[in-house]
Short mmCIF file of C-alpha atoms in Angstrom, two decimals:
data_model
loop_
_atom_site.label_atom_id
_atom_site.label_comp_id
_atom_site.label_asym_id
_atom_site.label_seq_id
_atom_site.Cartn_x
_atom_site.Cartn_y
_atom_site.Cartn_z
CA UNK A 270 -54.00 28.09 -26.52
CA UNK A 271 -55.42 27.60 -23.01
CA UNK A 272 -51.64 27.82 -21.65
CA UNK A 273 -51.09 30.90 -23.32
CA UNK A 274 -53.73 32.35 -21.44
CA UNK A 275 -53.00 30.68 -18.16
CA UNK A 276 -49.38 31.31 -17.89
CA UNK A 277 -49.53 34.93 -16.56
CA UNK A 278 -51.73 34.16 -13.40
CA UNK A 279 -49.14 32.35 -11.66
CA UNK A 280 -46.54 35.31 -10.43
CA UNK A 281 -44.30 33.39 -8.87
CA UNK A 282 -41.17 32.01 -10.69
CA UNK A 283 -41.98 28.29 -11.20
CA UNK A 284 -38.07 27.04 -11.55
CA UNK A 285 -35.23 28.44 -11.32
CA UNK A 286 -31.81 27.29 -12.25
CA UNK A 287 -29.01 26.85 -9.47
CA UNK A 288 -25.17 25.66 -9.69
CA UNK A 289 -24.79 23.78 -6.53
CA UNK A 290 -22.58 20.65 -5.68
CA UNK A 291 -23.08 17.38 -3.95
CA UNK A 292 -21.11 14.00 -3.45
CA UNK A 293 -21.66 11.13 -4.65
CA UNK A 294 -19.48 7.94 -4.86
CA UNK A 295 -17.03 7.42 -7.86
CA UNK A 296 -16.79 3.67 -8.59
CA UNK A 297 -13.06 3.41 -9.98
CA UNK A 298 -12.16 0.63 -12.28
CA UNK A 299 -9.23 -1.50 -12.58
CA UNK A 300 -9.82 -3.89 -14.96
CA UNK A 301 -11.54 -4.56 -17.79
CA UNK A 302 -12.70 -8.27 -16.79
CA UNK A 303 -16.15 -7.90 -15.93
CA UNK A 304 -16.55 -11.03 -13.63
CA UNK A 305 -13.75 -9.93 -11.11
CA UNK A 306 -15.24 -6.44 -10.96
CA UNK A 307 -18.80 -8.44 -10.15
CA UNK A 308 -17.31 -10.90 -7.68
CA UNK A 309 -15.69 -7.97 -5.67
CA UNK A 310 -18.59 -4.98 -6.13
CA UNK A 311 -20.79 -7.95 -4.48
CA UNK A 312 -18.75 -8.58 -1.72
CA UNK A 313 -18.12 -4.27 -1.13
CA UNK A 314 -21.94 -4.42 -0.89
CA UNK A 315 -22.58 -7.72 1.43
CA UNK A 316 -20.31 -5.20 3.71
CA UNK A 317 -22.13 -1.92 3.72
CA UNK A 318 -25.50 -2.98 2.06
CA UNK A 319 -27.04 0.09 3.69
CA UNK A 320 -24.86 2.78 2.20
CA UNK A 321 -25.28 1.20 -1.25
CA UNK A 322 -28.64 1.09 -1.52
CA UNK A 323 -29.90 3.03 -4.15
CA UNK A 324 -26.89 5.05 -4.18
CA UNK A 325 -26.46 7.54 -7.58
CA UNK A 326 -22.55 6.31 -8.83
CA UNK A 327 -20.36 7.64 -11.25
CA UNK A 328 -18.51 5.46 -12.81
CA UNK A 329 -15.06 6.71 -13.79
CA UNK A 330 -13.23 4.65 -16.32
CA UNK A 331 -10.11 6.13 -16.81
CA UNK A 332 -7.87 3.13 -14.80
CA UNK A 333 -9.70 0.71 -17.22
CA UNK A 334 -9.31 2.12 -20.70
CA UNK A 335 -5.64 2.39 -19.90
CA UNK A 336 -5.19 -0.87 -21.45
CA UNK A 337 -5.38 -2.09 -25.31
CA UNK A 338 -8.80 -3.76 -24.35
CA UNK A 339 -12.21 -1.51 -23.17
CA UNK A 340 -14.53 -2.69 -21.06
CA UNK A 341 -18.00 -3.90 -21.91
CA UNK A 342 -20.01 -0.64 -20.32
CA UNK A 343 -23.45 -2.04 -21.72
CA UNK A 344 -23.10 -5.60 -19.42
CA UNK A 345 -21.51 -3.50 -16.29
CA UNK A 346 -24.35 -0.92 -16.45
CA UNK A 347 -26.83 -3.58 -16.60
CA UNK A 348 -25.20 -5.43 -13.60
CA UNK A 349 -25.11 -2.31 -11.57
CA UNK A 350 -28.70 -1.55 -12.06
CA UNK A 351 -30.01 -5.19 -10.90
CA UNK A 352 -27.73 -4.40 -7.70
CA UNK A 353 -29.81 -1.45 -7.04
CA UNK A 354 -26.71 1.19 -7.59
CA UNK A 355 -27.92 3.78 -10.01
CA UNK A 356 -25.18 5.17 -12.27
CA UNK A 357 -25.30 9.23 -13.17
CA UNK A 358 -22.28 9.48 -14.60
CA UNK A 359 -19.97 8.04 -16.83
CA UNK A 360 -16.28 10.09 -16.88
CA UNK A 361 -13.25 9.16 -18.94
CA UNK A 362 -14.36 6.76 -21.24
CA UNK A 363 -13.74 6.79 -24.91
CA UNK A 364 -16.48 7.75 -27.59
CA UNK A 365 -18.00 4.24 -28.30
CA UNK A 366 -18.43 4.23 -24.33
CA UNK A 367 -19.98 7.57 -24.25
CA UNK A 368 -22.63 6.82 -26.67
CA UNK A 369 -23.89 3.30 -24.54
CA UNK A 370 -23.90 5.31 -21.28
CA UNK A 371 -26.26 7.49 -22.82
CA UNK A 372 -28.47 5.15 -24.95
CA UNK A 373 -29.20 4.27 -20.52
CA UNK A 374 -29.40 7.93 -20.16
CA UNK A 375 -26.44 8.09 -18.38
CA UNK A 376 -24.59 11.71 -19.11
CA UNK A 377 -20.74 12.28 -19.32
CA UNK A 378 -19.03 14.03 -16.82
CA UNK A 379 -15.81 15.54 -16.82
CA UNK A 380 -14.10 15.62 -14.05
CA UNK A 381 -11.18 17.85 -12.72
CA UNK A 382 -7.87 15.53 -12.89
CA UNK A 383 -9.31 14.59 -16.69
CA UNK A 384 -6.47 13.84 -18.90
CA UNK A 385 -8.20 13.52 -22.06
CA UNK A 386 -10.38 16.62 -23.38
CA UNK A 387 -13.91 15.77 -23.44
CA UNK A 388 -14.91 14.34 -26.57
CA UNK A 389 -18.85 15.84 -26.26
CA UNK A 390 -18.04 17.49 -30.37
CA UNK A 391 -17.76 13.99 -31.94
CA UNK A 392 -21.48 12.62 -30.69
CA UNK A 393 -24.44 13.64 -32.75
CA UNK A 394 -26.83 16.37 -31.50
CA UNK A 395 -29.78 14.26 -30.43
CA UNK A 396 -27.24 12.23 -28.47
CA UNK A 397 -25.89 15.54 -27.23
CA UNK A 398 -29.13 17.13 -26.04
CA UNK A 399 -30.44 13.99 -24.56
CA UNK A 400 -27.31 14.26 -22.25
CA UNK A 401 -27.85 17.69 -21.55
CA UNK A 402 -31.39 17.13 -20.36
CA UNK A 403 -30.43 14.56 -17.26
CA UNK A 404 -27.83 16.03 -16.53
CA UNK A 405 -29.49 19.44 -15.61
CA UNK A 406 -32.10 17.48 -13.69
CA UNK A 407 -28.74 16.35 -11.61
CA UNK A 408 -27.49 19.36 -10.91
CA UNK A 409 -30.74 20.58 -9.32
CA UNK A 410 -31.42 17.76 -6.97
CA UNK A 411 -28.70 19.40 -4.04
CA UNK A 412 -30.75 21.75 -1.85
CA UNK A 413 -30.47 25.72 -1.79
CA UNK A 414 -27.33 26.34 0.92
CA UNK A 415 -28.20 25.51 4.96
CA UNK A 416 -26.11 27.94 6.88
CA UNK A 417 -25.27 27.20 10.78
CA UNK A 418 -25.03 29.33 13.76
CA UNK A 419 -24.36 28.04 17.08
CA UNK A 420 -24.13 29.93 20.36
CA UNK A 421 -22.89 27.31 22.52
CA UNK A 422 -18.76 26.60 22.79
CA UNK A 423 -18.40 23.51 20.80
CA UNK A 424 -16.44 21.20 22.96
CA UNK A 425 -13.83 18.91 22.84
CA UNK A 426 -14.92 15.98 21.26
CA UNK A 427 -17.50 17.18 19.10
CA UNK A 428 -18.23 16.93 15.29
CA UNK A 429 -20.45 19.91 13.83
CA UNK A 430 -20.78 20.00 10.14
CA UNK A 431 -22.89 22.77 8.26
CA UNK A 432 -23.69 22.75 4.58
CA UNK A 433 -23.20 25.98 4.00
CA UNK A 434 -21.71 28.67 5.99
CA UNK A 435 -20.87 27.68 9.65
CA UNK A 436 -21.09 30.79 12.75
CA UNK A 437 -19.84 29.94 16.23
CA UNK A 438 -20.50 32.55 18.80
CA UNK A 439 -18.60 31.23 21.22
CA UNK A 440 -15.04 29.29 20.96
CA UNK A 441 -14.01 26.36 19.37
CA UNK A 442 -12.05 23.80 22.31
CA UNK A 443 -9.14 21.92 21.45
CA UNK A 444 -10.31 18.43 20.27
CA UNK A 445 -13.22 19.60 18.44
CA UNK A 446 -13.60 19.51 14.79
CA UNK A 447 -16.01 22.37 13.06
CA UNK A 448 -16.12 21.38 9.35
CA UNK A 449 -18.40 23.15 6.80
CA UNK A 450 -19.15 23.33 2.40
CA UNK A 451 -18.48 27.29 2.70
CA UNK A 452 -16.99 29.62 5.50
CA UNK A 453 -16.62 29.25 8.94
CA UNK A 454 -16.74 32.45 11.38
CA UNK A 455 -15.52 31.72 15.02
CA UNK A 456 -16.07 34.86 16.91
CA UNK A 457 -14.32 33.19 20.39
CA UNK A 458 -11.32 31.70 20.00
CA UNK A 459 -10.67 28.61 17.86
CA UNK A 460 -8.28 25.93 19.36
CA UNK A 461 -9.74 23.01 17.99
CA UNK A 462 -10.37 21.94 14.08
CA UNK A 463 -11.44 24.10 11.68
CA UNK A 464 -11.81 22.58 7.90
CA UNK A 465 -13.90 25.41 5.46
CA UNK A 466 -14.89 24.48 1.37
CA UNK A 467 -14.46 20.77 2.39
CA UNK A 468 -16.61 19.79 -0.64
CA UNK A 469 -13.39 21.70 -2.31
CA UNK A 470 -14.57 24.95 -2.55
CA UNK A 471 -11.42 26.88 -2.64
CA UNK A 472 -12.99 30.40 -2.24
CA UNK A 473 -14.80 29.71 1.15
CA UNK A 474 -12.54 31.40 4.35
CA UNK A 475 -12.17 31.25 8.17
CA UNK A 476 -12.20 33.71 10.08
CA UNK A 477 -12.40 33.83 14.34
CA UNK A 478 -11.39 36.31 16.81
CA UNK A 479 -8.04 34.31 18.56
CA UNK A 480 -6.14 31.49 16.42
CA UNK A 481 -4.79 28.94 18.53
CA UNK A 482 -6.29 25.78 15.66
CA UNK A 483 -5.11 22.70 16.19
CA UNK A 484 -5.59 22.47 12.13
CA UNK A 485 -7.13 24.71 9.83
CA UNK A 486 -7.83 24.01 5.86
CA UNK A 487 -9.51 25.28 3.11
CA UNK A 488 -10.80 22.58 0.40
CA UNK A 489 -8.14 20.21 2.02
CA UNK A 490 -5.15 22.36 1.97
CA UNK A 491 -4.36 22.14 5.44
CA UNK A 492 -1.86 23.42 8.03
CA UNK A 493 -1.35 22.08 11.87
CA UNK A 494 -0.65 24.49 14.58
CA UNK A 495 3.14 23.70 14.13
CA UNK A 496 3.09 25.66 11.10
CA UNK A 497 0.67 28.26 11.59
CA UNK A 498 3.62 30.81 12.93
CA UNK A 499 1.07 33.16 14.07
CA UNK A 500 1.74 37.02 14.89
CA UNK A 501 -0.48 38.83 16.90
CA UNK A 502 -2.10 35.64 18.09
CA UNK A 503 -5.08 37.74 19.71
CA UNK A 504 -5.95 39.73 16.77
CA UNK A 505 -9.25 38.85 15.18
CA UNK A 506 -7.76 36.57 11.37
CA UNK A 507 -8.61 35.84 8.76
CA UNK A 508 -7.47 32.00 6.87
CA UNK A 509 -7.94 32.20 2.41
CA UNK A 510 -6.68 30.21 -0.09
CA UNK A 511 -4.38 32.04 -2.62
CA UNK A 512 -2.13 29.99 -5.42
CA UNK A 513 -2.72 26.62 -3.51
CA UNK A 514 -1.04 28.46 0.09
CA UNK A 515 -3.12 29.10 2.87
CA UNK A 516 -2.58 32.56 3.85
CA UNK A 517 -3.29 33.80 7.38
CA UNK A 518 -3.59 37.70 7.84
CA UNK A 519 -4.64 39.92 10.44
CA UNK A 520 -7.81 41.47 10.25
CA UNK B 200 -39.42 16.13 42.30
CA UNK B 201 -35.85 15.23 43.46
CA UNK B 202 -33.35 17.30 41.63
CA UNK B 203 -30.45 14.90 39.95
CA UNK B 204 -27.04 16.45 40.54
CA UNK B 205 -24.11 14.24 38.34
CA UNK B 206 -20.54 15.07 39.90
CA UNK B 207 -18.58 14.20 36.82
CA UNK B 208 -14.52 15.21 35.12
CA UNK B 209 -14.05 12.69 32.55
CA UNK B 210 -10.75 12.41 34.11
CA UNK B 211 -9.82 10.37 37.18
CA UNK B 212 -8.24 11.42 40.59
CA UNK B 213 -9.64 15.01 40.45
CA UNK B 214 -12.14 14.07 43.05
CA UNK B 215 -15.35 13.37 41.93
CA UNK B 216 -15.75 11.27 45.27
CA UNK B 217 -14.77 13.60 48.04
CA UNK B 218 -16.92 16.51 45.94
CA UNK B 219 -19.85 13.81 45.89
CA UNK B 220 -19.83 12.92 50.10
CA UNK B 221 -19.30 16.79 50.99
CA UNK B 222 -21.60 18.17 48.91
CA UNK B 223 -24.20 15.12 49.66
CA UNK B 224 -23.30 15.87 53.36
CA UNK B 225 -23.77 19.85 52.94
CA UNK B 226 -26.81 20.09 51.56
CA UNK B 227 -28.33 16.85 54.34
CA UNK B 228 -26.83 19.22 56.63
CA UNK B 229 -29.20 22.34 55.45
CA UNK B 230 -32.33 19.79 56.01
CA UNK B 231 -32.75 18.87 52.82
CA UNK B 232 -33.61 14.80 52.52
CA UNK B 233 -30.64 13.53 50.47
CA UNK B 234 -29.69 10.06 48.74
CA UNK B 235 -25.60 9.97 47.31
CA UNK B 236 -25.32 7.07 45.02
CA UNK B 237 -22.35 5.36 43.59
CA UNK B 238 -21.91 4.85 40.25
CA UNK B 239 -18.51 3.41 40.04
CA UNK B 240 -19.58 -0.24 40.07
CA UNK B 241 -16.43 -2.37 40.24
CA UNK B 242 -14.45 0.35 42.08
CA UNK B 243 -16.30 1.34 44.57
CA UNK B 244 -15.10 3.91 46.98
CA UNK B 245 -17.61 6.37 47.84
CA UNK B 246 -18.53 4.40 51.12
CA UNK B 247 -15.30 4.92 52.09
CA UNK B 248 -15.44 7.91 51.97
CA UNK B 249 -18.86 8.65 53.89
CA UNK B 250 -17.27 5.73 56.24
CA UNK B 251 -19.96 3.35 56.02
CA UNK B 252 -18.10 0.19 54.17
CA UNK B 253 -18.69 -1.89 57.43
CA UNK B 254 -22.48 -1.35 57.08
CA UNK B 255 -23.20 -2.66 53.46
CA UNK B 256 -25.11 -5.06 52.67
CA UNK B 257 -27.34 -4.63 49.63
CA UNK B 258 -26.18 -2.17 46.96
CA UNK B 259 -27.02 -0.61 43.69
CA UNK B 260 -27.11 -3.52 41.43
CA UNK B 261 -29.29 -5.45 43.66
CA UNK B 262 -31.46 -2.77 43.56
CA UNK B 263 -31.70 -2.92 39.64
CA UNK B 264 -31.95 -6.75 39.72
CA UNK B 265 -34.65 -6.78 41.97
CA UNK B 266 -32.74 -8.46 44.55
CA UNK B 267 -32.98 -6.24 47.05
CA UNK B 268 -35.59 -3.05 47.82
CA UNK B 269 -34.30 0.56 47.90
CA UNK B 270 -35.23 0.71 51.42
CA UNK B 271 -32.72 -2.87 52.35
CA UNK B 272 -29.97 -1.23 50.12
CA UNK B 273 -29.87 2.21 51.56
CA UNK B 274 -27.42 3.26 54.25
CA UNK B 275 -28.20 6.16 56.76
CA UNK B 276 -25.56 7.91 57.45
CA UNK B 277 -25.23 8.00 61.21
CA UNK B 278 -24.12 11.72 61.50
CA UNK B 279 -26.86 13.44 59.73
CA UNK B 280 -30.74 11.44 59.59
CA UNK B 281 -31.38 13.56 55.96
CA UNK B 282 -28.23 11.54 54.55
CA UNK B 283 -28.71 8.57 52.74
CA UNK B 284 -25.91 6.50 50.86
CA UNK B 285 -26.70 4.02 47.81
CA UNK B 286 -23.50 1.88 47.23
CA UNK B 287 -22.09 0.14 44.57
CA UNK B 288 -21.26 -2.97 43.90
CA UNK B 289 -17.98 -4.02 43.96
CA UNK B 290 -17.93 -7.64 42.52
CA UNK B 291 -19.59 -6.48 39.32
CA UNK B 292 -18.99 -3.96 36.68
CA UNK B 293 -20.30 -1.42 34.53
CA UNK B 294 -22.41 -3.19 32.38
CA UNK B 295 -24.62 -4.62 35.08
CA UNK B 296 -26.12 -1.11 35.35
CA UNK B 297 -28.70 -0.37 32.62
CA UNK B 298 -30.65 2.60 30.89
CA UNK B 299 -33.94 1.27 32.57
CA UNK B 300 -32.94 0.03 35.66
CA UNK B 301 -30.98 3.25 36.88
CA UNK B 302 -34.35 5.26 35.78
CA UNK B 303 -36.55 3.18 37.69
CA UNK B 304 -33.76 3.85 40.77
CA UNK B 305 -33.97 7.06 40.68
CA UNK B 306 -37.52 7.62 40.16
CA UNK B 307 -38.43 6.00 42.85
CA UNK B 308 -35.38 7.70 45.06
CA UNK B 309 -37.32 11.00 43.29
CA UNK B 310 -40.36 10.36 45.29
CA UNK B 311 -38.46 10.85 48.58
CA UNK B 312 -35.57 12.81 48.29
CA UNK B 313 -34.99 16.26 47.40
CA UNK B 314 -31.62 15.97 46.06
CA UNK B 315 -29.77 12.84 44.95
CA UNK B 316 -26.42 13.23 44.47
CA UNK B 317 -24.72 10.83 41.20
CA UNK B 318 -21.12 10.23 42.02
CA UNK B 319 -19.53 9.31 38.24
CA UNK B 320 -16.99 6.94 37.73
CA UNK B 321 -13.81 8.37 35.93
CA UNK B 322 -14.29 8.05 31.79
CA UNK B 323 -16.87 8.22 29.45
CA UNK B 324 -18.08 4.85 29.35
CA UNK B 325 -21.32 3.47 30.54
CA UNK B 326 -21.05 4.01 34.05
CA UNK B 327 -20.02 7.50 33.37
CA UNK B 328 -22.66 7.91 30.62
CA UNK B 329 -25.81 6.58 33.01
CA UNK B 330 -24.93 8.61 35.93
CA UNK B 331 -25.10 12.00 33.90
CA UNK B 332 -27.84 10.90 31.65
CA UNK B 333 -30.80 11.08 33.78
CA UNK B 334 -28.96 14.49 35.49
CA UNK B 335 -30.69 18.01 36.32
CA UNK B 336 -27.70 19.43 37.50
CA UNK B 337 -24.18 18.69 36.60
CA UNK B 338 -21.29 19.78 39.09
CA UNK B 339 -17.68 19.25 36.80
CA UNK B 340 -15.43 19.00 39.22
CA UNK B 341 -11.57 19.80 37.04
CA UNK B 342 -8.30 20.01 38.75
CA UNK B 343 -6.29 23.00 37.43
CA UNK B 344 -3.91 21.31 34.77
CA UNK B 345 -4.65 21.00 30.94
CA UNK B 346 -5.36 16.82 30.53
CA UNK B 347 -7.67 17.35 33.54
CA UNK B 348 -9.38 20.62 31.91
CA UNK B 349 -9.46 19.22 28.29
CA UNK B 350 -11.06 15.95 29.63
CA UNK B 351 -14.01 17.80 31.15
CA UNK B 352 -14.60 19.91 28.18
CA UNK B 353 -15.32 16.41 26.57
CA UNK B 354 -17.66 15.69 29.30
CA UNK B 355 -18.93 18.93 28.67
CA UNK B 356 -20.24 18.21 25.01
CA UNK B 357 -21.10 14.82 26.16
CA UNK B 358 -23.66 16.11 28.94
CA UNK B 359 -24.89 18.64 26.30
CA UNK B 360 -25.92 15.91 24.10
CA UNK B 361 -26.65 12.73 25.05
CA UNK B 362 -28.57 13.69 28.46
CA UNK B 363 -31.80 12.62 28.67
CA UNK B 364 -32.80 16.27 29.00
CA UNK B 365 -31.10 16.82 25.54
CA UNK B 366 -32.74 13.64 23.64
CA UNK B 367 -36.16 14.97 24.98
CA UNK B 368 -35.34 18.40 23.60
CA UNK B 369 -36.19 20.00 27.37
CA UNK B 370 -34.15 22.54 29.04
CA UNK B 371 -30.30 21.58 29.06
CA UNK B 372 -28.52 20.75 32.21
CA UNK B 373 -27.55 23.08 34.60
CA UNK B 374 -23.44 23.28 34.69
CA UNK B 375 -21.07 24.24 37.03
CA UNK B 376 -17.57 24.38 37.39
CA UNK B 377 -15.75 23.10 40.89
CA UNK B 378 -12.06 23.74 40.48
CA UNK B 379 -10.47 21.54 43.02
CA UNK B 380 -6.64 20.89 44.13
CA UNK B 381 -5.85 24.33 43.53
CA UNK B 382 -2.86 26.29 44.86
CA UNK B 383 -2.65 30.04 44.66
CA UNK B 384 0.75 29.84 45.20
CA UNK B 385 1.60 27.60 42.71
CA UNK B 386 -0.51 29.59 40.12
CA UNK B 387 1.53 32.46 41.04
CA UNK B 388 4.54 30.56 40.26
CA UNK B 389 3.07 29.74 36.68
CA UNK B 390 3.38 25.76 37.60
CA UNK B 391 -0.72 25.61 37.36
CA UNK B 392 -3.46 26.77 35.28
CA UNK B 393 -5.37 30.01 37.15
CA UNK B 394 -8.76 30.32 37.46
CA UNK B 395 -9.28 32.92 34.10
CA UNK B 396 -7.63 30.50 32.55
CA UNK B 397 -9.30 27.43 32.92
CA UNK B 398 -12.99 29.38 32.90
CA UNK B 399 -11.46 31.05 29.27
CA UNK B 400 -11.23 27.33 28.21
CA UNK B 401 -14.41 26.02 29.77
CA UNK B 402 -16.39 29.26 29.86
CA UNK B 403 -19.24 28.01 32.53
CA UNK B 404 -20.31 29.42 35.96
CA UNK B 405 -17.87 28.75 38.36
CA UNK B 406 -18.86 27.74 41.70
CA UNK B 407 -16.59 26.97 43.73
CA UNK B 408 -12.78 26.71 44.39
CA UNK B 409 -11.33 23.95 46.44
CA UNK B 410 -7.87 24.68 47.58
CA UNK B 411 -5.37 21.84 47.56
CA UNK B 412 -5.22 20.57 51.18
CA UNK B 413 -3.79 18.16 53.55
CA UNK B 414 -6.57 17.67 55.64
CA UNK B 415 -8.70 16.17 52.44
CA UNK B 416 -6.89 13.22 52.52
CA UNK B 417 -6.71 13.18 56.43
CA UNK B 418 -10.84 13.33 56.16
CA UNK B 419 -10.85 10.29 53.44
CA UNK B 420 -9.00 7.81 55.07
CA UNK B 421 -11.21 7.93 58.66
CA UNK B 422 -13.91 8.15 56.15
CA UNK B 423 -15.40 11.92 57.00
CA UNK B 424 -16.67 13.94 54.29
CA UNK B 425 -14.62 16.76 54.70
CA UNK B 426 -17.13 19.53 54.58
CA UNK B 427 -17.71 18.07 58.11
CA UNK B 428 -13.89 19.63 59.17
CA UNK B 429 -15.07 23.10 59.87
CA UNK B 430 -11.61 24.07 60.46
CA UNK B 431 -9.81 23.36 56.70
CA UNK B 432 -9.75 25.60 53.96
CA UNK B 433 -11.41 22.67 51.85
CA UNK B 434 -14.41 22.30 54.18
CA UNK B 435 -15.34 25.58 54.42
CA UNK B 436 -15.16 26.17 50.78
CA UNK B 437 -17.51 22.74 50.17
CA UNK B 438 -19.44 24.49 52.74
CA UNK B 439 -19.55 28.07 50.40
CA UNK B 440 -20.31 25.75 46.67
CA UNK B 441 -23.00 24.10 48.80
CA UNK B 442 -24.55 27.24 49.92
CA UNK B 443 -23.67 28.86 46.32
CA UNK B 444 -25.93 26.11 44.86
CA UNK B 445 -28.48 26.54 47.05
CA UNK B 446 -28.99 29.83 45.45
CA UNK B 447 -26.55 32.16 48.18
CA UNK B 448 -24.72 34.86 47.27
CA UNK B 449 -21.39 34.12 48.97
CA UNK B 450 -17.73 35.53 47.68
CA UNK B 451 -15.32 33.60 46.25
CA UNK B 452 -12.13 32.25 48.27
CA UNK B 453 -9.40 30.75 48.45
CA UNK B 454 -8.46 32.27 44.75
CA UNK B 455 -5.61 34.14 45.61
CA UNK B 456 -2.57 33.54 47.85
CA UNK B 457 -2.24 34.92 51.62
CA UNK B 458 -0.17 37.75 52.03
CA UNK B 459 2.20 36.17 55.28
CA UNK B 460 2.53 39.10 57.97
CA UNK B 461 6.37 40.36 58.27
CA UNK B 462 6.26 38.68 61.39
CA UNK B 463 5.02 35.01 59.51
CA UNK B 464 7.95 35.64 56.56
CA UNK B 465 10.57 36.29 59.68
CA UNK B 466 9.82 33.08 61.66
CA UNK B 467 8.71 31.17 57.77
CA UNK B 468 5.73 30.30 60.27
CA UNK B 469 2.99 28.95 57.69
#
């Protein structure tokens, strides 16, 4: 009752769902032998304790499930928690493993290079809804996009990283590197390296007034200056991805 | 408070020490009390260019370590009573410099001097970083060739991110471009980058162009800052640089090739 009457007072929207991506380490397992995994993982953690401390982690079982034997996922997850690692999902697990994961409140993720189709349908409904409930807050954790504007020249040796779009009002010198998860706009000359869509967004583009770049890359598809063959180098250009190929076009 | 000027470049052999000596002398001759410090610990050269190598007793590292006072280490120039030189140590290396020590020396100098010129070593390691860390103004010395221009560009990036002003979020270091060893003739032949080319890459305020000149080497060898050679183009160019830095409106010279007269052409005179 009371909640019904209170609801209209708060006029701003209290929440919204957004689609967003963030990066997390993926633990790719090559064996089902838990003792080897434990030993080597501990070694890795001692090498970089700060990096691993309380880190979210995605478990990819693709390589270890190729063998006949399947891994004891229950024991693995418990071990990861004791090592202060937080599995936030498993990938490429079999049905049995998916159920074990969900019991630990860990959802299944399908990654792009997955070979076997996801097997959600087989799972009973209560578990599936559990998974959905957990998966959504995960997506929410990433903030809204942060665009960046820079009016100074980017000097040789400098590196700029923008979580959203990156706009540079001056030039990017040879030996400098500018990266963005979204688009890159450069209103001066681009003489250094520009990498757009570094988290894998193939829709991102690079725009620049003069293209004299050492390297341009969109979502990991790159070209170095030798391969650029730029017609009208002094005219403004845009670079985008089409059928896995980088296209350079005069604006 | 003194104004701290760093003379820097990234690349070696472009004329940092020559420039440091010249502008320190130029500022002092204009009546400003000026100190020039050699940060090139281990490869001490400023004292040679300034012609005071036989009067070095204590050096910069001695002062930092508290083995000598600043007054003991500063060498007064014989030609201009407003100019003092703080030489580097030749027997130590750059690790002998500490940020705290350098800061203390500069603070003490600031009380007495109007300008402090820091002659940076080449490279982007400790010596160079400490030379520029406390700076208010930076003279970036560049030769008109791509390696030097790129190194200067790198240095400019460091200036804008790793200086005291940058770390404290204060107004950025004022950066000036000084193009040295410039030969208009070779620019016209396409062998050298032009002023416009360099400006296009660095987009920096041009303080002056120093022409390539034999008199620079002669001046270095005799321990005389080139600015005292008022006959030479290079000496005049440095005098212009100092005047411009102090806010005077002086037109740029030595950028274009001098036209030879018909008479000159006929007889091949230079």
